[in-house]
PDB file of C-alpha atoms in Angstrom:
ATOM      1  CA  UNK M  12       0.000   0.000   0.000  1.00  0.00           C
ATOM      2  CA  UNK M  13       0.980   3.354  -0.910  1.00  0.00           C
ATOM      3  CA  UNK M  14       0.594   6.265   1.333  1.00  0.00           C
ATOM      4  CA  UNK M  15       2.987   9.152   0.534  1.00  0.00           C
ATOM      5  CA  UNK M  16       1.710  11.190  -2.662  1.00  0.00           C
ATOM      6  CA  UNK M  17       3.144  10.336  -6.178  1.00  0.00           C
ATOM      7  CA  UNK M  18       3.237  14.171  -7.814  1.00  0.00           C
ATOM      8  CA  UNK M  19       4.202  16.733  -5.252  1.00  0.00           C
ATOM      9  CA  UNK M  20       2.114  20.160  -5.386  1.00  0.00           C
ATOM     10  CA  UNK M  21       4.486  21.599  -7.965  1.00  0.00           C
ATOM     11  CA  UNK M  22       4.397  18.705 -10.192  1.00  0.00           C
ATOM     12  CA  UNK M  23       0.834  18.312 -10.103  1.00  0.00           C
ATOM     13  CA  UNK M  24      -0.456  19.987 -13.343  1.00  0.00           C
ATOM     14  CA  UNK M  25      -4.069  20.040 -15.035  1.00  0.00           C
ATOM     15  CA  UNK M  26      -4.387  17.083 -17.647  1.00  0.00           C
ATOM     16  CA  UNK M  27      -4.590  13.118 -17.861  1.00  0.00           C
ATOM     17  CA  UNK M  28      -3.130  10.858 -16.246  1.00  0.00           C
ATOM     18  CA  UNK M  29      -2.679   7.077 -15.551  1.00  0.00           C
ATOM     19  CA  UNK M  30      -1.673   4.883 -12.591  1.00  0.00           C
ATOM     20  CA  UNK M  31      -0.866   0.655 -13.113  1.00  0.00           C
ATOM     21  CA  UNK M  32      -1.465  -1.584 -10.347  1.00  0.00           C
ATOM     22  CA  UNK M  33       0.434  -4.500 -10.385  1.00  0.00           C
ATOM     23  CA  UNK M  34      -1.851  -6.464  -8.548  1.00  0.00           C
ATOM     24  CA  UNK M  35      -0.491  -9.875  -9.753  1.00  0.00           C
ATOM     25  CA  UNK M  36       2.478  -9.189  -8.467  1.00  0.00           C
ATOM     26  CA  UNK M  37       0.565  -7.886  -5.312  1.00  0.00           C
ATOM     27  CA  UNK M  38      -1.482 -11.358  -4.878  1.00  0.00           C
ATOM     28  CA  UNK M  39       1.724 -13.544  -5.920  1.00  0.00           C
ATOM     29  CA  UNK M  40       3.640 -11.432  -2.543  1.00  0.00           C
ATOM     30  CA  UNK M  41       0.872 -12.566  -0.672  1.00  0.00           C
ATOM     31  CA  UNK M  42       1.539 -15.996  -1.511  1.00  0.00           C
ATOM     32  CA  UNK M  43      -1.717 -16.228  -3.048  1.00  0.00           C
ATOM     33  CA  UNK M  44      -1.915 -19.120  -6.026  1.00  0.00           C
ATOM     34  CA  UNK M  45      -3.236 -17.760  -8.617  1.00  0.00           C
ATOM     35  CA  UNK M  46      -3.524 -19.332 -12.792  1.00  0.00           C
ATOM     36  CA  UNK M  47      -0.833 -18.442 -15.163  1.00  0.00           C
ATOM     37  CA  UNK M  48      -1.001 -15.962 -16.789  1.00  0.00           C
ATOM     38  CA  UNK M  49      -3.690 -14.371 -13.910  1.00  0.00           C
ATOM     39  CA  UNK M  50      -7.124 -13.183 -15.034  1.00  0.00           C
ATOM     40  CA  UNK M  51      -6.171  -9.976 -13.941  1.00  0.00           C
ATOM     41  CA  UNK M  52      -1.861  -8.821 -13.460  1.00  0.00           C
ATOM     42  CA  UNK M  53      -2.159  -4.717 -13.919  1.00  0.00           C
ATOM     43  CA  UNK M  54      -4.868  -2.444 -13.746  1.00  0.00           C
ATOM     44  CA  UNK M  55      -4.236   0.592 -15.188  1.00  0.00           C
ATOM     45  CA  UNK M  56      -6.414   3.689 -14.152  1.00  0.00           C
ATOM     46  CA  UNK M  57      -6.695   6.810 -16.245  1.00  0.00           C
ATOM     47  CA  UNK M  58      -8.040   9.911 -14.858  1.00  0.00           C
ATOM     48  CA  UNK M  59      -7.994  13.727 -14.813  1.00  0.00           C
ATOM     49  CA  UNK M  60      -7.177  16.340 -12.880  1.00  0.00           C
ATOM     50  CA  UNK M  61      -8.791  19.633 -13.493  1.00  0.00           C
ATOM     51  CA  UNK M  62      -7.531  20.854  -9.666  1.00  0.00           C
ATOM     52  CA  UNK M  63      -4.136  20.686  -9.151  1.00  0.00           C
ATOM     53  CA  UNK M  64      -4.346  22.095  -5.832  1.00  0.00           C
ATOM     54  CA  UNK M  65      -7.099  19.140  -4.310  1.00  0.00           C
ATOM     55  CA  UNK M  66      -6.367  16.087  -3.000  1.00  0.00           C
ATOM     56  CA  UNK M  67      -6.934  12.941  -5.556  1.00  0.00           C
ATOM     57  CA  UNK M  68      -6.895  10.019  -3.829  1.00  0.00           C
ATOM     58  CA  UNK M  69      -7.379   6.867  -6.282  1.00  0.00           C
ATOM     59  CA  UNK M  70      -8.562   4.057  -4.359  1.00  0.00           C
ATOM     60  CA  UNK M  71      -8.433   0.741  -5.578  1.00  0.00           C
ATOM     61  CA  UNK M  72     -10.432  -2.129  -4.724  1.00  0.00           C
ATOM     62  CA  UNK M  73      -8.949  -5.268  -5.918  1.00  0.00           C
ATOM     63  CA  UNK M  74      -9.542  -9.091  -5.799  1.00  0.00           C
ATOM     64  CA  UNK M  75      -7.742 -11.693  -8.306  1.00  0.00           C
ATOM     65  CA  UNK M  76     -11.231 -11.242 -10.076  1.00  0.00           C
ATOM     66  CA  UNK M  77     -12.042  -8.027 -10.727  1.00  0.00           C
ATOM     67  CA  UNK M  78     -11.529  -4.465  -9.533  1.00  0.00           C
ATOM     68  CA  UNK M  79     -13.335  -1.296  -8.137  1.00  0.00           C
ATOM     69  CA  UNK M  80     -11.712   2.316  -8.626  1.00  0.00           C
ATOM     70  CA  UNK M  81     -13.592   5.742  -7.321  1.00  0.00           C
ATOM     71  CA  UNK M  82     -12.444   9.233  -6.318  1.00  0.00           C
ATOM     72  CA  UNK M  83     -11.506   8.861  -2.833  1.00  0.00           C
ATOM     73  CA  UNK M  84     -11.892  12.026  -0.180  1.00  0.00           C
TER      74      UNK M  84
END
């Protein structure tokens, strides 16, 4: 899990922008069998910012199945 924030204020510019999970990798660290190749191994997200100055969080909710993303607060 990551809690510090990946752009600082002064990098954080209006525009698009994507994140990849690497949730295979996450699962196979948790010693968690999965099928090879895995249904799922990254999740990207793409998303925009049109306030540099808020707080994004990007939440991910994640199984070996399927995922869940949403605008955090």
């Amino acid at each position: 899990m990551h809690h510090a924030p990946l752009l600082t204020a002064e990098n954080t510019k209006i525009g698009n922008y994507e994140i990849v999970f690497h949730i295979g990798d996450y699962f196979r660290n948790k010693t968690i069998q999965l099928p090879e190749p895995p249904f799922l191994d990254q999740v990207p997200v793409r998303f925009g910012l049109s306030y540099p100055s808020s707080h994004y969080p990007v939440p991910l909710l994640v199984s070996p199945w399927g995922y869940q993303v949403y605008r955090g607060s």
